[in-house]
Coordinates of C-alpha atoms in Angstrom, one line a residue:
X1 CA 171.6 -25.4 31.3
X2 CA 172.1 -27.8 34.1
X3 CA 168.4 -29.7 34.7
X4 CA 169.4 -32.2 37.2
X5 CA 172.0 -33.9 39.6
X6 CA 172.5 -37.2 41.1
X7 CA 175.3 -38.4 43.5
X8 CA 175.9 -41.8 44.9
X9 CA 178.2 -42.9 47.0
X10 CA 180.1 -39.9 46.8
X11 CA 182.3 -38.5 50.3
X12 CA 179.3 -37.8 52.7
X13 CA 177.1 -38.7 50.0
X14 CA 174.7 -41.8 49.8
X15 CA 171.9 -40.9 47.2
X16 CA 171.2 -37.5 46.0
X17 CA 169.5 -36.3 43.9
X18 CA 168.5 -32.6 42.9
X19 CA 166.5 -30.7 39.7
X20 CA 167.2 -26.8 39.0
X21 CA 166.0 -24.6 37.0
X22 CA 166.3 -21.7 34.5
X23 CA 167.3 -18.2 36.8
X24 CA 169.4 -17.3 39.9
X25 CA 170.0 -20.7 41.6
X26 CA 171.3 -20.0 45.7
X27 CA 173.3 -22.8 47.6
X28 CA 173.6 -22.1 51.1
X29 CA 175.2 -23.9 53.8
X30 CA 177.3 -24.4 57.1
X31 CA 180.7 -24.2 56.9
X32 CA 181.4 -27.9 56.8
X33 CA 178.1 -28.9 55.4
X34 CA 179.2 -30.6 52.2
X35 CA 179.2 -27.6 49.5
X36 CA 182.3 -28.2 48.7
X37 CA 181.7 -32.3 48.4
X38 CA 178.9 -30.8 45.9
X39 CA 181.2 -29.1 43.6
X40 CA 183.7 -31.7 44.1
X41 CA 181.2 -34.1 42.6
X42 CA 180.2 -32.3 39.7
X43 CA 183.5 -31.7 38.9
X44 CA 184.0 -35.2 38.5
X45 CA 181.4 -34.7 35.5
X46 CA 183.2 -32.3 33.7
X47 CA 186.7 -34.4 33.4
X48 CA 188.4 -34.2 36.8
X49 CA 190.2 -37.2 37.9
X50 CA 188.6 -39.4 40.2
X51 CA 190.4 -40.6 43.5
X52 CA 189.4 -43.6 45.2
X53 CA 189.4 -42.0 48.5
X54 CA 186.1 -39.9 47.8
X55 CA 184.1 -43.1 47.7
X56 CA 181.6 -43.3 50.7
X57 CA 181.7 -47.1 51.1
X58 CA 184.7 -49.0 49.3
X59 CA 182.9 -51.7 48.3
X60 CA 180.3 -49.9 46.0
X61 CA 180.5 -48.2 43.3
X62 CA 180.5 -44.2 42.9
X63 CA 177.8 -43.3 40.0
X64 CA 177.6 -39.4 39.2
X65 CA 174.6 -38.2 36.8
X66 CA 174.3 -34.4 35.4
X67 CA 171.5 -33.8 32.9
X68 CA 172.3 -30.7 30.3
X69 CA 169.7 -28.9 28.1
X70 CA 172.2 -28.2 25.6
X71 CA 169.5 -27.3 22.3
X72 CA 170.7 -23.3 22.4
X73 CA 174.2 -23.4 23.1
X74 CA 174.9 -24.9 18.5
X75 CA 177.2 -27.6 19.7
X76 CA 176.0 -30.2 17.1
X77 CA 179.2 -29.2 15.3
X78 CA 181.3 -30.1 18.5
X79 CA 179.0 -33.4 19.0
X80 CA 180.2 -34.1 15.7
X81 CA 184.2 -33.8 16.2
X82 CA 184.1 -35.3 19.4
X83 CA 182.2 -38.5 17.4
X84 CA 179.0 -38.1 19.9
X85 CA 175.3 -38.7 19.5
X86 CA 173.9 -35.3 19.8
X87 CA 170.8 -35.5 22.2
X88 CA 168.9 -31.9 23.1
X89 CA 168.6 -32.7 26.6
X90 CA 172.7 -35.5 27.0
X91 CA 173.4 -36.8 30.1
X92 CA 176.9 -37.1 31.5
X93 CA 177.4 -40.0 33.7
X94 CA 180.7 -40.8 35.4
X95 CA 181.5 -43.9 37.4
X96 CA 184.7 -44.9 39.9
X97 CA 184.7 -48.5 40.7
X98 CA 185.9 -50.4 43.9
X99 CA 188.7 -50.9 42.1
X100 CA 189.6 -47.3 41.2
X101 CA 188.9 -48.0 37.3
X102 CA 187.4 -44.6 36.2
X103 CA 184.7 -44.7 33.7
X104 CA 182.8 -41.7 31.7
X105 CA 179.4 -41.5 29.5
X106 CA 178.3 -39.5 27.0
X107 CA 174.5 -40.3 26.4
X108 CA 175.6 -43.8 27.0
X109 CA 178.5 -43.4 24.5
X110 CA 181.8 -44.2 26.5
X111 CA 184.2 -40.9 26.3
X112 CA 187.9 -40.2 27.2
X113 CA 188.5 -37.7 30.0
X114 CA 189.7 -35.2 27.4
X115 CA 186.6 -35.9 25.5
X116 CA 184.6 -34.9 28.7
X117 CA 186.6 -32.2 29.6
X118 CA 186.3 -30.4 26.2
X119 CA 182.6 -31.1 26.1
X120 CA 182.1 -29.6 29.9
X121 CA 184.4 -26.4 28.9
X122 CA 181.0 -25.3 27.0
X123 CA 178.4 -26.1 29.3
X124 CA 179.4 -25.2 32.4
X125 CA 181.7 -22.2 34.3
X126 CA 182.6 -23.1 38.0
X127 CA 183.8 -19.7 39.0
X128 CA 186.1 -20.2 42.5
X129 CA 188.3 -17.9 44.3
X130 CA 191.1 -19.8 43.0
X131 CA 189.7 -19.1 39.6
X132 CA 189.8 -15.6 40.3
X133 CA 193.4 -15.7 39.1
X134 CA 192.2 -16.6 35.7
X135 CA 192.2 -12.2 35.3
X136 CA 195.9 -12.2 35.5
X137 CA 196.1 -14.5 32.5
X138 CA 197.1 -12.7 29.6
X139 CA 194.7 -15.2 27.4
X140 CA 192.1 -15.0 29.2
X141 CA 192.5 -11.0 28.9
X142 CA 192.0 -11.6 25.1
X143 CA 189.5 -13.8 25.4
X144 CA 188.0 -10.6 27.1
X145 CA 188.3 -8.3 24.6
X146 CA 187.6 -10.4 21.4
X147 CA 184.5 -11.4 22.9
X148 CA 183.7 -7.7 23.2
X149 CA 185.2 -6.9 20.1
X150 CA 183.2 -9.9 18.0
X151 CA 186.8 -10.9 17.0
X152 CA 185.6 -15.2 17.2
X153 CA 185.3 -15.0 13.2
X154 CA 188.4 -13.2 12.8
X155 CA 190.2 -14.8 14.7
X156 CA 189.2 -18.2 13.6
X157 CA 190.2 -17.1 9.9
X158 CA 193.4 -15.9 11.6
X159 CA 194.3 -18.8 13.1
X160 CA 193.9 -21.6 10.0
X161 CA 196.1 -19.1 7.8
X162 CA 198.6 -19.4 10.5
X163 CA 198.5 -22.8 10.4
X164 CA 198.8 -23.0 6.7
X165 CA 201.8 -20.6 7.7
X166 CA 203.4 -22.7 10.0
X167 CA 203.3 -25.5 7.5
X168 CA 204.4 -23.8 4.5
X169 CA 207.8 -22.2 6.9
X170 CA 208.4 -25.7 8.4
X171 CA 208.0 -27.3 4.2
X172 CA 210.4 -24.4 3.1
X173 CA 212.8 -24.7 5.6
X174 CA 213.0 -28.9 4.8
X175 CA 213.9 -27.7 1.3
X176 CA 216.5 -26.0 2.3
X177 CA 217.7 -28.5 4.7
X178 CA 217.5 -31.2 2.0
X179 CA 219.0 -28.6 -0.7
X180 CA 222.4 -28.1 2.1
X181 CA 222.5 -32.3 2.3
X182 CA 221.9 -32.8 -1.3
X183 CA 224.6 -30.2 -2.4
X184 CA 227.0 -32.5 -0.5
X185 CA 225.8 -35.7 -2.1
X186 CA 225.3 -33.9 -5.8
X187 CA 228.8 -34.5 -6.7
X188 CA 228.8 -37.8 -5.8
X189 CA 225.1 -39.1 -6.9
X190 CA 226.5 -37.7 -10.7
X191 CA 229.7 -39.8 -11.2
X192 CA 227.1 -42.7 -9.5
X193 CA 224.6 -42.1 -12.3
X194 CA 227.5 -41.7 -14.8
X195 CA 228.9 -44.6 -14.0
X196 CA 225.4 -46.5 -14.9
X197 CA 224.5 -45.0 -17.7
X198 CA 227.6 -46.2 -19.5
X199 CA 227.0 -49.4 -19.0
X200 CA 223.7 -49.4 -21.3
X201 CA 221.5 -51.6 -18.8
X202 CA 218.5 -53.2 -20.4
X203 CA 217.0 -56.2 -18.6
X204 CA 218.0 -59.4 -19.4
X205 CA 221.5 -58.2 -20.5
X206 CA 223.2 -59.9 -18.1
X207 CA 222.4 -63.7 -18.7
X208 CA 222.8 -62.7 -22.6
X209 CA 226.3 -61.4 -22.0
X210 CA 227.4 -64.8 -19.8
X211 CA 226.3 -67.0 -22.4
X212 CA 227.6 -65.1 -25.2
X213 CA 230.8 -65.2 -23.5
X214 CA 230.8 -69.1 -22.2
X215 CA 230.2 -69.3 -26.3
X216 CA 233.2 -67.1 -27.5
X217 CA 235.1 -68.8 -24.9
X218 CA 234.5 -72.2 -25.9
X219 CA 234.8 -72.1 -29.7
X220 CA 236.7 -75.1 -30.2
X221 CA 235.1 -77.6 -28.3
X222 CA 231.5 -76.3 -29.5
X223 CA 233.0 -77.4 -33.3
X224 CA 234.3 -79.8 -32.4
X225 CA 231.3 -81.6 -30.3
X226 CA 229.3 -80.2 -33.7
X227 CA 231.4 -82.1 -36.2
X228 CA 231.0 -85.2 -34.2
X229 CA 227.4 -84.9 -33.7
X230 CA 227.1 -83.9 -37.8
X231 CA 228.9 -87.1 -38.4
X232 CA 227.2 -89.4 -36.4
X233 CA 224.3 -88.1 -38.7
X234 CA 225.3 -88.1 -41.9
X235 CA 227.6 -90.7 -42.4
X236 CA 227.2 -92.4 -45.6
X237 CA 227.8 -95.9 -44.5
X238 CA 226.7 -95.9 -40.8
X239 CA 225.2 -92.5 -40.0
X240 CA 221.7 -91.9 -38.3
X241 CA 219.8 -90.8 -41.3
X242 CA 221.3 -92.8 -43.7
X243 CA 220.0 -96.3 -41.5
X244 CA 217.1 -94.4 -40.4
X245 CA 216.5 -93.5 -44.2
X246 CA 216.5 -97.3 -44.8
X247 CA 214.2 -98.3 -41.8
X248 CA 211.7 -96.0 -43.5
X249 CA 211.9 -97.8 -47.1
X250 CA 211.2 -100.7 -45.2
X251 CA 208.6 -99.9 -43.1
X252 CA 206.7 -98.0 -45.9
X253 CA 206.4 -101.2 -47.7
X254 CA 204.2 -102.8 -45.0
X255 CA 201.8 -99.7 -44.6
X256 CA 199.3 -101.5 -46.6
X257 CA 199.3 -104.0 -44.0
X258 CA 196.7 -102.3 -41.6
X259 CA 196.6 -99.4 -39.8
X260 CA 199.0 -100.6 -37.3
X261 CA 201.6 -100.5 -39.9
X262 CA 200.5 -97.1 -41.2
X263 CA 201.1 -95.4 -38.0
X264 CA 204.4 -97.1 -37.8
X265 CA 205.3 -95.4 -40.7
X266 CA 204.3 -92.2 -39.8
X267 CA 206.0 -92.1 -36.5
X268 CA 209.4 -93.1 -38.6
X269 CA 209.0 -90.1 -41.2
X270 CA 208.6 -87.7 -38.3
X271 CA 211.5 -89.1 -36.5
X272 CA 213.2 -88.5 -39.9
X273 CA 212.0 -85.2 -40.6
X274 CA 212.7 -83.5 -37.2
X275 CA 216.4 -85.6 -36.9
X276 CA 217.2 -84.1 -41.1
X277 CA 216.4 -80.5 -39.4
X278 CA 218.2 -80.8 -36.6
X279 CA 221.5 -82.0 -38.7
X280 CA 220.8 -79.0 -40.9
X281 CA 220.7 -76.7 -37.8
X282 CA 223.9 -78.0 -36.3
X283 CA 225.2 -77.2 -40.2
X284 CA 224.3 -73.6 -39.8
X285 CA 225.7 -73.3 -36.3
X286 CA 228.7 -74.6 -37.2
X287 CA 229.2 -71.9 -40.0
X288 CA 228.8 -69.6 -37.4
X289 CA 230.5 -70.6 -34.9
X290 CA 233.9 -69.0 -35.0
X291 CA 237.3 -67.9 -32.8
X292 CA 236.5 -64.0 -32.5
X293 CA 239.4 -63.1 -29.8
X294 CA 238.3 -58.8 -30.5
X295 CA 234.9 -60.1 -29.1
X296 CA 235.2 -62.2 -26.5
X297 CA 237.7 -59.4 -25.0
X298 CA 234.9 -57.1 -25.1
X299 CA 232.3 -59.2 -24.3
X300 CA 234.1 -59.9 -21.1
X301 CA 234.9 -56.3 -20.3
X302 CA 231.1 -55.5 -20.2
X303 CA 230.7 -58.7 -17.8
X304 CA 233.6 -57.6 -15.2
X305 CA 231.5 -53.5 -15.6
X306 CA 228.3 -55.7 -14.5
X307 CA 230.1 -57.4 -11.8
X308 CA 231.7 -55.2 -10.3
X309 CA 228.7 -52.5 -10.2
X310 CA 226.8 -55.1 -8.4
X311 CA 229.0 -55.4 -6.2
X312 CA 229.5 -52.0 -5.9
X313 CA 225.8 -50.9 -5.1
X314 CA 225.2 -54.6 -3.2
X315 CA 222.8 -56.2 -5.7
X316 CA 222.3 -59.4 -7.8
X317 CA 220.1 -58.2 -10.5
X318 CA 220.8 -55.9 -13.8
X319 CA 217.3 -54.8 -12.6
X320 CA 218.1 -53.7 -9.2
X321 CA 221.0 -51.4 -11.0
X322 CA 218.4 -50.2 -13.2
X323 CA 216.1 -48.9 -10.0
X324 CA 219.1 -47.5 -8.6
X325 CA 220.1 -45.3 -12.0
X326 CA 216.6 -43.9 -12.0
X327 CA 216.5 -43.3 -8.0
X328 CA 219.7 -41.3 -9.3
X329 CA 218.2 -39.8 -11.9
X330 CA 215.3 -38.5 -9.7
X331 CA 217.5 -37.0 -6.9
X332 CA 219.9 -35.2 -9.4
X333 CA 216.5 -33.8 -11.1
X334 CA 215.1 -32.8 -7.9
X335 CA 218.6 -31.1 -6.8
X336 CA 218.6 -29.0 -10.0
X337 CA 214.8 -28.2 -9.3
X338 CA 215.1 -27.4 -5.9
X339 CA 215.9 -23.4 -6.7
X340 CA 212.6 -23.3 -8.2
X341 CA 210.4 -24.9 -6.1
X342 CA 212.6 -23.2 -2.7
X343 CA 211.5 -20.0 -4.5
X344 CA 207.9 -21.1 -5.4
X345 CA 207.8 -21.8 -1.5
X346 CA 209.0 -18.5 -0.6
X347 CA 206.5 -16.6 -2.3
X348 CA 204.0 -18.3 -0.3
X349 CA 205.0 -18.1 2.9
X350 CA 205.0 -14.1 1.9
X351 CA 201.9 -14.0 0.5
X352 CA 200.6 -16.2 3.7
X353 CA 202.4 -13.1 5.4
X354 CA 200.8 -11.0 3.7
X355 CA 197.2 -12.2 4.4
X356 CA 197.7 -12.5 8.2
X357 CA 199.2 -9.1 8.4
X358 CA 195.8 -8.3 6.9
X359 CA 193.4 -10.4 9.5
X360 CA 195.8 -9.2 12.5
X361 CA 195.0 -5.3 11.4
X362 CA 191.5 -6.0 11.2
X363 CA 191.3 -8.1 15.0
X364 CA 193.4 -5.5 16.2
X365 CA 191.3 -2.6 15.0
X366 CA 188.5 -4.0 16.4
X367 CA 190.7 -4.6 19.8
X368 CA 191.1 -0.9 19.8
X369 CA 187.5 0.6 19.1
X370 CA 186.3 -1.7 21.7
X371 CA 189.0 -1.0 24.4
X372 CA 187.3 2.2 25.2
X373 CA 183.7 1.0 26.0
X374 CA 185.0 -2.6 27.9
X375 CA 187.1 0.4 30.2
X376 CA 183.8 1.7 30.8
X377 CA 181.2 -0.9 31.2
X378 CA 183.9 -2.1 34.2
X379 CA 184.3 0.4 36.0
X380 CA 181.1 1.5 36.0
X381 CA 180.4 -1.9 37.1
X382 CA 183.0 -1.8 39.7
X383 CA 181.9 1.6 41.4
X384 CA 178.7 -0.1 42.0
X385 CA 180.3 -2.8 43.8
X386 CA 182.0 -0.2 46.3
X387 CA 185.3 0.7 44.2
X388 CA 184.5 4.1 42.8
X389 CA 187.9 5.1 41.7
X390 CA 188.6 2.0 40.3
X391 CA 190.4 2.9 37.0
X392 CA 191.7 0.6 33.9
X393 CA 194.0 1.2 31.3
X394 CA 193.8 -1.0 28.4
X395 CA 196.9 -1.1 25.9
X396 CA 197.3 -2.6 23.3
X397 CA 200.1 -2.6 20.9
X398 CA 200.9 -3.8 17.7
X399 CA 203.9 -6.3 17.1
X400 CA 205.8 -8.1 14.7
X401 CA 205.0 -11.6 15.7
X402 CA 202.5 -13.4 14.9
X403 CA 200.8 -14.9 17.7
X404 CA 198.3 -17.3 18.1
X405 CA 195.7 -14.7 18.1
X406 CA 197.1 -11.9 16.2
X407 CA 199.7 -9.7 16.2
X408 CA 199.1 -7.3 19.3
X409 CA 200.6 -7.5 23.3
X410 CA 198.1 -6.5 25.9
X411 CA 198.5 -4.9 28.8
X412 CA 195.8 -5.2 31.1
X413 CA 196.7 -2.3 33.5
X414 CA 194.6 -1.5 36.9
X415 CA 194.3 1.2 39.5
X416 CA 192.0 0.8 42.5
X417 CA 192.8 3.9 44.0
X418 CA 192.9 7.8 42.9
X419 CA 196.7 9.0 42.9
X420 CA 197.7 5.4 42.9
X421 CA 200.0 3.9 39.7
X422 CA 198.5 1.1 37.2
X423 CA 199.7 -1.8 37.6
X424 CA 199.5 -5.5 36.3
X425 CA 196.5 -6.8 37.9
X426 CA 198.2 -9.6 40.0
X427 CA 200.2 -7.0 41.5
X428 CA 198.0 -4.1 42.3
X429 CA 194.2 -6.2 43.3
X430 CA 193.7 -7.8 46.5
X431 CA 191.8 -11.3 46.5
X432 CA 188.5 -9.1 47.0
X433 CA 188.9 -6.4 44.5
X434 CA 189.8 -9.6 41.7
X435 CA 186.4 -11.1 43.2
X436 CA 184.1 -8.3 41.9
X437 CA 186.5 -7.3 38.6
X438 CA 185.9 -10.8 37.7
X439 CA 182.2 -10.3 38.5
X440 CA 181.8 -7.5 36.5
X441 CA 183.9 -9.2 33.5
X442 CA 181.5 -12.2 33.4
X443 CA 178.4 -9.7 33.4
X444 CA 180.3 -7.8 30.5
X445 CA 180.7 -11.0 28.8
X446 CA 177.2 -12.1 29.0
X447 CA 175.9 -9.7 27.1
X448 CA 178.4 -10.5 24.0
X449 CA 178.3 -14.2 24.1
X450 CA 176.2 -17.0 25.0
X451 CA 177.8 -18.3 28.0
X452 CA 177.7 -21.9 29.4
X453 CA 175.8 -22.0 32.5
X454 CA 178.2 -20.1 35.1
X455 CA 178.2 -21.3 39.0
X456 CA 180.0 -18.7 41.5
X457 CA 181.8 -20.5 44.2
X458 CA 181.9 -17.6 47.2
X459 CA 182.8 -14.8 44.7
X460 CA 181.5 -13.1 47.4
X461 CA 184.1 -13.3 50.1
X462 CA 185.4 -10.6 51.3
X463 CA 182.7 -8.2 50.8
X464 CA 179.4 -7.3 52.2
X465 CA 176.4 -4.9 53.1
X466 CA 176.1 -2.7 50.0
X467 CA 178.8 -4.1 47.9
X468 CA 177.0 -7.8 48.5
X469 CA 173.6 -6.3 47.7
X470 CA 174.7 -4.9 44.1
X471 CA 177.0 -8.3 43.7
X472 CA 173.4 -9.6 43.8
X473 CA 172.0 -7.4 41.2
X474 CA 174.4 -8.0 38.6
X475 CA 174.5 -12.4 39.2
X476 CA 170.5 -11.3 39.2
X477 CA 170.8 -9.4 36.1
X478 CA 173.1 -12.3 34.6
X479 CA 170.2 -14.9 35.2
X480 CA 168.1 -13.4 32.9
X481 CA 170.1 -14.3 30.3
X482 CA 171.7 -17.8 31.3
X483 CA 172.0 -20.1 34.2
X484 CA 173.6 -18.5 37.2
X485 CA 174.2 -20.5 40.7
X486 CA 175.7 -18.7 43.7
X487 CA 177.5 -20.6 46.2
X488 CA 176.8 -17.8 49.3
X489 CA 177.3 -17.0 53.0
X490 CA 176.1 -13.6 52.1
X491 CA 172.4 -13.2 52.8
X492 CA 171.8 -10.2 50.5
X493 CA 173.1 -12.6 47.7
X494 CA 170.8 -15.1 49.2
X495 CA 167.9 -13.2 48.7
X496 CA 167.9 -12.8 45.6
X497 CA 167.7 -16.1 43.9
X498 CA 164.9 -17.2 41.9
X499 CA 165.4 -20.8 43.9
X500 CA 167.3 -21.5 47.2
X501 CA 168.8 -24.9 48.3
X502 CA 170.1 -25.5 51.5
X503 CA 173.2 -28.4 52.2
X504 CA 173.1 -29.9 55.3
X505 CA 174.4 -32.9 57.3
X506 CA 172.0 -35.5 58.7
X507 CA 173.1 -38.1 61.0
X508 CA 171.2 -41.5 60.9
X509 CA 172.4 -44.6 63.2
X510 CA 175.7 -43.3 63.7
X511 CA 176.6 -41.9 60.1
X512 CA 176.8 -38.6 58.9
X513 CA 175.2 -37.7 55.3
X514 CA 175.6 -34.6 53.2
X515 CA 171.9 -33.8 52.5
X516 CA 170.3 -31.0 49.6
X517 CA 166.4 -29.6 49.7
X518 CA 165.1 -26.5 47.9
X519 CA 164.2 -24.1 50.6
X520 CA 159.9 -23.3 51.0
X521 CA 159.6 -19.5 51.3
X522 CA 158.9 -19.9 54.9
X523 CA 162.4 -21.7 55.0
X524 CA 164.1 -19.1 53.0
X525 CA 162.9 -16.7 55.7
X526 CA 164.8 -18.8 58.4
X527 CA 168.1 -19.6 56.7
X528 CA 168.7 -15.4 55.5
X529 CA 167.6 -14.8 59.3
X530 CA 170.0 -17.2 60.6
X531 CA 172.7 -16.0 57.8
X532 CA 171.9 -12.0 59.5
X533 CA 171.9 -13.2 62.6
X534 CA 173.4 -16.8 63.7
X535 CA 171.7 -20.2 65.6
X536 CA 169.0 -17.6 68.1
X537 CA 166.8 -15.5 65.5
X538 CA 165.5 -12.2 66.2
X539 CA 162.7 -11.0 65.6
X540 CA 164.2 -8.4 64.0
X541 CA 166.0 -10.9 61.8
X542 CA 163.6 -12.5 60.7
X543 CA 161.6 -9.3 59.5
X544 CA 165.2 -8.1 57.9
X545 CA 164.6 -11.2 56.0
X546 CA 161.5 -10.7 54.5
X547 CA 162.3 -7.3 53.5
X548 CA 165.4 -8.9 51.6
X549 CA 163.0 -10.8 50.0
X550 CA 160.9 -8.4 49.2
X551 CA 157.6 -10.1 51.1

């Protein structure tokens, strides 16, 4: 429910600032008065873009301020996904600088203009003439009908299914793309992988193979450098361990000389002991050392296979051949799988099928039951508002598509006149007749859902005397439910809100201002009288008046 407004610097506005209430609120006006700069700024609070143009003075700042009760409309859940602070009573501010920077507020939280329009969508319906066309909309049709038909849940579990549909179809048809690429590839990713596996690759192997090979490849200058090396060594006459042998007889006896000695001593015999094994190791090398042509043949054949894979496949490292094998390995294993799991798929986009064939049956049962009495409650609505052989015919029919709302096509079909064929409704209903079926749809709807507060922007043009008088019954009968303003040259309307405001122009030192006040009962009785009968009341305008208003 909207509680209060406030405008600043907005068109002909300076500072307004209004409070409503609960009921059937009236706005009346001149033509020209500023209604329109009304709606225009409380448009601006539910997400419409702001143009720099409908500042008042350039050099200030446009602030607009709507205050919602919002505590029975359950939208903490929608507080939640829009990441706002949930207040009971939020207040929407929107700003336009001197610059033209736009800026909107959610209880002080800064919010997108999506954010603002979503949030807006639930709290408040500004019905106009131009929304009138909304009827012809084959959504808003459904919307309608489900609303009637208490289809929300239904239709809710409908449409998460689909989604789940949607997602398993768009998976299976990507396994059957990749399947069609991967057949092409299969061939090609085997001999690949074949190739690989042949060559035996373990880590390390590489740098194991090269020096095995410089080894083979070298045979006789290795024994050769070995016999030297064991000679300069062991010589009996001048070799390393034969004088180092003899330094350490000579040395040992001055160990009992002091410690200095001592050490000396034992520095030579580890110099000894660790030369000794080295000679013995260069002994045992050179018995193993030997010309092996058969190997170093094969030895190099499993170096150029290495080579020229990595140069193949653009790598350096045995590794890096050994993450390419296994990426092999895993698409050839996921080719031969792929049957399976393109069948495992299937079955559950038929199952999903299955399961939304069942929720669209049930929404369109419901669809159907409720057809009947929506056909009624209309035009019984509509005869009161002075179209007596208005007729509807309401069909709907099962497909095989799944839509985003079920499974049916509806054909919202309309006759105004006895003898005359149904018809779409944007082709059969003049603006006035779409004026009071919309009229009658919203009072339908109110008593099926909580609606956001609704505000009727000259529904009413076109029509009058009777027709007007029972347009007022039914926004009346709506108030007691919700929040209903009426935007009205129509004094029957007028007269039957719970509140009245008037909008008017002021001027003041050569300016003109759009002005709002909430009418006194004596001033109610002058605007209807001047709305029956122009600028010079009657008398018997005035008591016309009071009889509208019942006093």
């Amino acid at each position: 429910m909207l509680l209060s407004l406030s405008i600043k610097n907005y068109a002909l506005i300076d500072d307004l600032k209004v409070r409503f209430d609960r009921g059937l609120t009236i706005i009346t006006g001149e033509t020209g008065a500023g209604k329109s700069i009304l709606l225009g700024g409380l448009s601006l609070i539910l997400g419409k873009r702001a143009d720099l143009n409908s500042l008042k003075s350039k050099e200030k700042k446009c602030i607009i301020e709507a205050e919602f009760s919002v505590e029975d409309y359950h939208l903490q859940t929608l507080f939640e996904k829009l990441d706002l602070d949930y207040e009971p009573n939020t207040i929407i501010r929107r700003e336009i600088l001197p610059g033209g920077k736009s800026r909107a507020f959610v209880n002080d939280t800064p919010v997108t203009l999506d954010v603002l329009l979503t949030l807006s969508l639930r709290l408040i319906d500004i019905h106009s003439q131009h929304q009138t066309l909304q009827l012809t909309n084959n959504d808003f049709q459904f919307q309608v009908i489900d609303a009637i038909a208490g289809n929300k849940q239904g239709i809710e579990k409908y449409r998460n299914k689909l989604a789940a549909y949607h997602k398993a179809k768009k998976e299976l048809q990507g396994l059957i793309d990749f399947q069609q690429e991967a057949d092409k590839e299969q061939d090609y990713n085997a001999f690949l992988l074949k190739e690989l596996q042949e060559a035996k690759l373990e880590p390390g192997m590489l740098e194991e193979l090269e020096a095995t090979f410089e080894k083979l490849n070298n045979v006789e200058e290795i024994k050769e450098k070995l016999a030297f090396s064991s000679q300069l060594l062991s010589d009996e006459h001048a070799g390393i361990l034969v004088n180092l042998n003899a330094m350490r007889n000579a040395l040992s006896k001055l160990s009992d000389y002091g410690p200095r000695f001592e050490e000396l001593q034992n520095r030579i015999n580890s110099v000894f002991i660790e030369l000794d094994d080295t000679f013995n190791e260069i002994e045992n090398i050179d018995e193993t050392v030997e010309a092996d042509p058969q190997q170093l043949e094969q030895v190099n054949t499993r170096l150029q296979l290495l080579y020229d894979l990595q140069k193949k496949h653009n790598v350096l490292e045995v590794e890096e051949l050994i993450r390419i094998q296994k990426e092999l390995e895993e698409k050839i294993s996921v080719t031969e799988n792929l049957e399976a799991d393109i069948k495992n798929k299937q079955l559950e986009v038929l199952k999903l099928e299955e399961e939304l064939d069942k929720l669209a049956s049930g929404i369109h049962g419901k669809r159907v039951k409720e057809a009947p009495q929506l056909k009624k409650n209309l035009e019984r609505s509509l005869e009161k508002l002075g179209m007596p052989n208005a007729s509807f015919k309401i069909e709907i029919r099962p497909t095989t598509s799944f839509f985003a709302n079920g499974k049916d096509e509806l054909h919202f079909l309309f006759s105004a006149n006895k003898g005359s064929g149904y018809g779409e409704l944007k082709k059969v209903a003049s603006g006035g007749e779409l004026s009071r079926i919309m009229l009658s749809i919203k009072a339908v709807l109110a008593r099926y859902e909580k609606l956001p507060t609704i505000m009727f922007d000259e529904i009413d043009t076109g029509v009058s005397g009777e027709v007007s008088d029972k347009m007022g019954d039914i926004m009346q009968q709506m108030s007691e439910t919700m929040q209903v303003f009426s935007i009205t040259h129509l004094p029957q309307i007028a007269a039957k809100g719970t509140r009245h405001f008037k909008v008017y122009k002021e001027d003041s030192g050569g300016v003109t201002s759009t002005e709002i006040k909430e009418l006194s009962t004596d001033e109610r009785i002058v605007e209807i009288a001047e709305m029956l009968s122009g600028k010079n009341i009657s008398e018997s305008a005035i008591s016309h008046a009071k009889e509208l208003l019942l006093l």
